[in-house]
Short mmCIF file of C-alpha atoms in Angstrom, two decimals:
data_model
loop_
_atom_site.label_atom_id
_atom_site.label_comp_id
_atom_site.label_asym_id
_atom_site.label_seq_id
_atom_site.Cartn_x
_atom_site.Cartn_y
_atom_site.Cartn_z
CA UNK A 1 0.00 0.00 0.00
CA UNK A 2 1.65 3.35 -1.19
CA UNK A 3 1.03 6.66 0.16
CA UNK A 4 0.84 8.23 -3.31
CA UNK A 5 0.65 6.73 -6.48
CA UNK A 6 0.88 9.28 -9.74
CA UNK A 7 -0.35 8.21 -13.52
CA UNK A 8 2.11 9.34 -15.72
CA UNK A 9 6.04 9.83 -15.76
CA UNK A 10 5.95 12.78 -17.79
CA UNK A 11 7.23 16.16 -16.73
CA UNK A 12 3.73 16.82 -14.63
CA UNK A 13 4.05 13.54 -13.13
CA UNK A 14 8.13 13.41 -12.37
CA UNK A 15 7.69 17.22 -10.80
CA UNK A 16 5.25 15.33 -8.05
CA UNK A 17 6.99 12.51 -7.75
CA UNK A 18 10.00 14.73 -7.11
CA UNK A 19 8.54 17.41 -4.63
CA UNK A 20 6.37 14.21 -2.33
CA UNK A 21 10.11 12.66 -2.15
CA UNK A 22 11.49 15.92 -0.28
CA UNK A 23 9.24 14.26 2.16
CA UNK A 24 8.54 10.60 4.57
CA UNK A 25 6.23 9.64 2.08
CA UNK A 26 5.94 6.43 0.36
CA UNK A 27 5.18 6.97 -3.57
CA UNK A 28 5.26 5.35 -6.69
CA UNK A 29 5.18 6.25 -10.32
CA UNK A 30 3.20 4.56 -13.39
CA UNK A 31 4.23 4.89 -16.12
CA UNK A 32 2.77 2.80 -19.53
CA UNK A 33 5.32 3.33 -21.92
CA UNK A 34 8.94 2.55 -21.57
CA UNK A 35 10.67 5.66 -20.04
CA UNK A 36 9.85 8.80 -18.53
CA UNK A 37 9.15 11.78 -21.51
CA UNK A 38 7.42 9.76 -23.74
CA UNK A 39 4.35 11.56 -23.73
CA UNK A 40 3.17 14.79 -24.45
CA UNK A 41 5.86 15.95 -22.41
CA UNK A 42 8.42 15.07 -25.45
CA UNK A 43 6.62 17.21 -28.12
CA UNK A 44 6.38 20.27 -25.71
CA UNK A 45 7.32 23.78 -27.51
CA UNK A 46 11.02 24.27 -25.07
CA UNK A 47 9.17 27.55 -24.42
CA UNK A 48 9.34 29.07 -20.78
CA UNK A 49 6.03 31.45 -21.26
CA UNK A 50 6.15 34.40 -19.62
CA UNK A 51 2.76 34.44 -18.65
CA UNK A 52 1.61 37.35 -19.76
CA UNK A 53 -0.90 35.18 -22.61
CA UNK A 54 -3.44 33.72 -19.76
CA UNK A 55 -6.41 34.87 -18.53
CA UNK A 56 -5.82 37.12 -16.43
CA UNK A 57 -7.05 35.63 -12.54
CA UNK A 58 -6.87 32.38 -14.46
CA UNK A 59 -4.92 29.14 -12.54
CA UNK A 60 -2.95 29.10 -15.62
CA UNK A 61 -1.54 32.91 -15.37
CA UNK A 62 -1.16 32.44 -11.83
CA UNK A 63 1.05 28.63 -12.21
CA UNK A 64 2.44 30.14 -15.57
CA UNK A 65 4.18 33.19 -13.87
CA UNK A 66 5.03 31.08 -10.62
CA UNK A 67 6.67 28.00 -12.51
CA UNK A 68 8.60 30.81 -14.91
CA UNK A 69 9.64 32.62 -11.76
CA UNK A 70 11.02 28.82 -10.26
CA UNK A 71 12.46 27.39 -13.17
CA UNK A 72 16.13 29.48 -13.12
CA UNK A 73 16.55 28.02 -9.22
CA UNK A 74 15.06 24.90 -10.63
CA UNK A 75 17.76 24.51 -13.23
CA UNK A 76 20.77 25.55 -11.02
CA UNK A 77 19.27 22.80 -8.46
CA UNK A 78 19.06 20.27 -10.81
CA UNK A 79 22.12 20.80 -13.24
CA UNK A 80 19.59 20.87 -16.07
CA UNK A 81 20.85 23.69 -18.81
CA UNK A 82 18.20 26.59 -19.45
CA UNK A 83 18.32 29.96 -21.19
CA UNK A 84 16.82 32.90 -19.86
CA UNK A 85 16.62 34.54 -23.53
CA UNK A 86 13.51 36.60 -23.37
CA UNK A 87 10.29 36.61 -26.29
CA UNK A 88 8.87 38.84 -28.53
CA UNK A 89 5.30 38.91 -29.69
CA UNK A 90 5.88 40.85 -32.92
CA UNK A 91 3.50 43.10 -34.66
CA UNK A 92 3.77 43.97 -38.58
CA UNK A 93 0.59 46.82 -38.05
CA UNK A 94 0.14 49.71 -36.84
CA UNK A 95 -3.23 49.81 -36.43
CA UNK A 96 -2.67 46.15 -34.07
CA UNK A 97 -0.33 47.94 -31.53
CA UNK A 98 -3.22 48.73 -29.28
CA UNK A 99 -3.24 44.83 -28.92
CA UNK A 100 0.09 44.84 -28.45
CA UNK A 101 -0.69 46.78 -25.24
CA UNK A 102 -3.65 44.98 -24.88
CA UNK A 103 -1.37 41.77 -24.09
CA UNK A 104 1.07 44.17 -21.87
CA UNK A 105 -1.69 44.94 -19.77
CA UNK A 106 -2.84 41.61 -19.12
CA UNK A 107 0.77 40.33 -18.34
CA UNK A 108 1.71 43.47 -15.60
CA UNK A 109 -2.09 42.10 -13.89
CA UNK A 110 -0.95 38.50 -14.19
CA UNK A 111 3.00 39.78 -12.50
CA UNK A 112 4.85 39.22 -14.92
CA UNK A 113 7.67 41.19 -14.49
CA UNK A 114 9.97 43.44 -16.73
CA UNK A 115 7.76 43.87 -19.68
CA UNK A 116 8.14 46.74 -22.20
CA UNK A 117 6.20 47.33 -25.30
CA UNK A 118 8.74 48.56 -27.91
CA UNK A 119 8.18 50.61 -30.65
CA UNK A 120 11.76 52.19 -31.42
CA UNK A 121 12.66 50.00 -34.60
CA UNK A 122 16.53 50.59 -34.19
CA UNK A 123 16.41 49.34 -30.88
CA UNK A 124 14.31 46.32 -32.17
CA UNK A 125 16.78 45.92 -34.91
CA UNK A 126 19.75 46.12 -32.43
CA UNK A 127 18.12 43.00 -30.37
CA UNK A 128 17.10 41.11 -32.87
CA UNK A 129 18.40 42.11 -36.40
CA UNK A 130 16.91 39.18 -38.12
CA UNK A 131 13.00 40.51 -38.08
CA UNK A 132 11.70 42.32 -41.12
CA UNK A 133 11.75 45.92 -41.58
CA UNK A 134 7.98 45.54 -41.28
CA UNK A 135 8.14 45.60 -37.77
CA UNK A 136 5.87 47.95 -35.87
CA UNK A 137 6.55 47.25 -32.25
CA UNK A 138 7.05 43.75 -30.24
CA UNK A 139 5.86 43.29 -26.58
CA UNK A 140 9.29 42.58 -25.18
CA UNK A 141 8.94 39.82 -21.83
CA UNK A 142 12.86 39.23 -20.60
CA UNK A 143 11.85 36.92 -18.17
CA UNK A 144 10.95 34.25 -21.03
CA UNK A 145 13.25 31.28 -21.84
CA UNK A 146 13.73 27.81 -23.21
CA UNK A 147 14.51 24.33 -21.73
CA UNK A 148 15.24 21.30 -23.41
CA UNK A 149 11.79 18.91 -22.16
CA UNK A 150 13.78 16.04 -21.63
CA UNK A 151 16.66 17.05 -19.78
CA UNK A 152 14.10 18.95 -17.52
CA UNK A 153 11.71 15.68 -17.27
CA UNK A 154 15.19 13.45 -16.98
CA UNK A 155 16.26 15.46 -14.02
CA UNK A 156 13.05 15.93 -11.96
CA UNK A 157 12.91 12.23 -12.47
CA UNK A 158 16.11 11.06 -11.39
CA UNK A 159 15.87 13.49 -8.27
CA UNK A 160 12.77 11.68 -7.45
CA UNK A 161 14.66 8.36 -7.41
CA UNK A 162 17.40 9.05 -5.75
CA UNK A 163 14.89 10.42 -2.74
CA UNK A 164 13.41 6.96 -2.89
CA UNK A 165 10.32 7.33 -5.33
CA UNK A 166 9.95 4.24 -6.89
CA UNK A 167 9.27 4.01 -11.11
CA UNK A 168 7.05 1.52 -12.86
CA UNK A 169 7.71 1.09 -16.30
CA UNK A 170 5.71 -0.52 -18.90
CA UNK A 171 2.83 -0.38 -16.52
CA UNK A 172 -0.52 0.55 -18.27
CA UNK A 173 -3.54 1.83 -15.65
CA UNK A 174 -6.75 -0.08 -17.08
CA UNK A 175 -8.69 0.96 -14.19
CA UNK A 176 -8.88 2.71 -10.84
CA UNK A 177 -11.38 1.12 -7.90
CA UNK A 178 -12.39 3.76 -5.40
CA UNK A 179 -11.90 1.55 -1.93
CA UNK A 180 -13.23 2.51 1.79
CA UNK A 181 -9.76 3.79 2.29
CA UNK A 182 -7.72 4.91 -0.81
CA UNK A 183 -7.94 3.53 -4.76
CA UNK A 184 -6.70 0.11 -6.01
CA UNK A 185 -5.18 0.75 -9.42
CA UNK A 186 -6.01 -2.19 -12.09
CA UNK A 187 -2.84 -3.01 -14.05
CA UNK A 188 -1.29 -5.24 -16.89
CA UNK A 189 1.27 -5.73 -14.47
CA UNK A 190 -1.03 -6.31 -11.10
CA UNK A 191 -3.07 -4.68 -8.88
CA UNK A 192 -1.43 -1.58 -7.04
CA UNK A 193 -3.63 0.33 -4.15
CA UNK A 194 -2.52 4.14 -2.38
CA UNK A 195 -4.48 6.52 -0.12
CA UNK A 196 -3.98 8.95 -2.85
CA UNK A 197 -3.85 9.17 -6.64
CA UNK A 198 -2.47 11.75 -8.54
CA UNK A 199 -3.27 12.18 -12.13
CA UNK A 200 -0.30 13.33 -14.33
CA UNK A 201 -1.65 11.54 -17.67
CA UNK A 202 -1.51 13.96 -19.67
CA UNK A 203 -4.36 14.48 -22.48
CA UNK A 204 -5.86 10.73 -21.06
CA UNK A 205 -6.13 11.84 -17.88
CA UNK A 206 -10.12 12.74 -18.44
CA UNK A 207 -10.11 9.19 -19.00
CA UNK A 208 -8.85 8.02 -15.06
CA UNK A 209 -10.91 11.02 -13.94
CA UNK A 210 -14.20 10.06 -15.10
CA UNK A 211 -13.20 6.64 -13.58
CA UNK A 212 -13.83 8.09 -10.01
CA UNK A 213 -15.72 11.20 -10.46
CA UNK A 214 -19.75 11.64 -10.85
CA UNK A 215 -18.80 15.12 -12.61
CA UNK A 216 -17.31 13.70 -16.00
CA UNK A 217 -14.76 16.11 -18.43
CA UNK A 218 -13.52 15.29 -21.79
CA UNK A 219 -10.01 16.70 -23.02
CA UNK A 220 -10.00 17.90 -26.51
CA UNK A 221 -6.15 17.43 -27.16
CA UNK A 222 -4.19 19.93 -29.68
CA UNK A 223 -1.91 18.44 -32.17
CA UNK A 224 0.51 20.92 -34.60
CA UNK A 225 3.23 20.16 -36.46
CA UNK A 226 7.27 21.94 -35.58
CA UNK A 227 9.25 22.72 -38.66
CA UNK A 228 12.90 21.44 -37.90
CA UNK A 229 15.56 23.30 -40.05
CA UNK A 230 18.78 22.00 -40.90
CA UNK A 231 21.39 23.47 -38.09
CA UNK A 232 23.28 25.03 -41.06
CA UNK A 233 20.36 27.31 -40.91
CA UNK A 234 20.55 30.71 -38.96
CA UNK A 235 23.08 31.81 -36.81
CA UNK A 236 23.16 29.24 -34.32
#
């Protein structure tokens, strides 16, 4: 009987593994596919949003601006690399700046700190020379940045072990049993039972939701495609 047990070894799921370790709890991780990352979590952006894009008084603003502020510590903890870089939302008209500001606003009520809404085009050619001369202004966030997902999910992970969380692998939840104490979890590797579930799984976690809960939700998952250019390309 675990404490804990959390659906999903992605980076949701590793991040709770990781932060129940820091204390005398007993949890484990399931995890149906081979490794941890394998996911969503491996087809995330590498962005480090800002925050200023949520709706404002939204749990997402107030998570998005919290896990930006956390993630520089987080890194330098963790040894995983990440690049405080800074974003630009770019605008090509005039006429759009006042959304511009618009999204400026919206990010100072959500705290996100350091924002400037530039409309100098030297200055936006001096920090970024490689955007068209179209350029009307760009909404300017410095606290923005990028992190390779798997390192990230890798390290929260491996923390999490070496605290003592233990890692299923190749473990796929068919079903979850609510019991008069705690949840038995129906595997194709056995039966596992905690006094608490967490569900990390991602765009099927609706699924192990609606398993437990009289008020059902369905996730309508997002899928885009990345356009990976040669490295020759660019400057970098």
């Amino acid at each position: 009987m675990y404490d804990v047990i959390i659906i999903g070894a992605g980076v949701a799921g590793s991040a709770s593994a990781r932060e129940l370790s820091r204390y005398k709890v007993n949890a484990c991780v399931l995890e149906r596919e081979e490794d941890v990352c394998c996911g969503t979590s491996k087809a995330n952006s590498a962005i480090v949003h800002a925050g200023y894009d949520a709706a404002e008084g939204s749990l997402m603003a107030k998570l998005n601006v919290e896990g930006n502020q956390m993630m520089p510590g987080l890194a330098r903890e963790l040894d995983f690399p990440f690049k405080q870089c800074g974003s630009f939302v770019v605008c090509l008209d005039e006429e759009q700046l006042p959304d511009l500001q618009a999204l400026y606003e919206r990010g100072v009520a959500n705290g996100v700190k350091d924002m400037e809404v530039i409309t100098d085009k030297a200055r936006i050619r001096e920090m970024e020379p490689n955007l068209t001369d179209q350029v009307a202004g760009v909404l300017y966030a410095p606290t923005a940045g990028i992190v390779c997902p798997f390192n990230l999910n890798i390290a929260l992970a491996e923390n999490a072990y070496a605290n003592g969380a233990r890692f299923m692998f190749d473990t796929k939840v068919q079903e979850i049993k609510r019991l008069e104490k705690g949840y038995e979890l129906v595997t194709d590797q056995g039966n596992y039972r905690a006094e608490y579930v967490v569900n990390a799984a991602g765009v099927y976690a609706d699924v192990f939701h609606n398993m437990v809960s009289a008020r059902k939700i369905h996730i309508i998952e997002r899928r885009g495609d990345y356009c990976l250019l040669d490295k020759s390309a660019g400057n970098h």
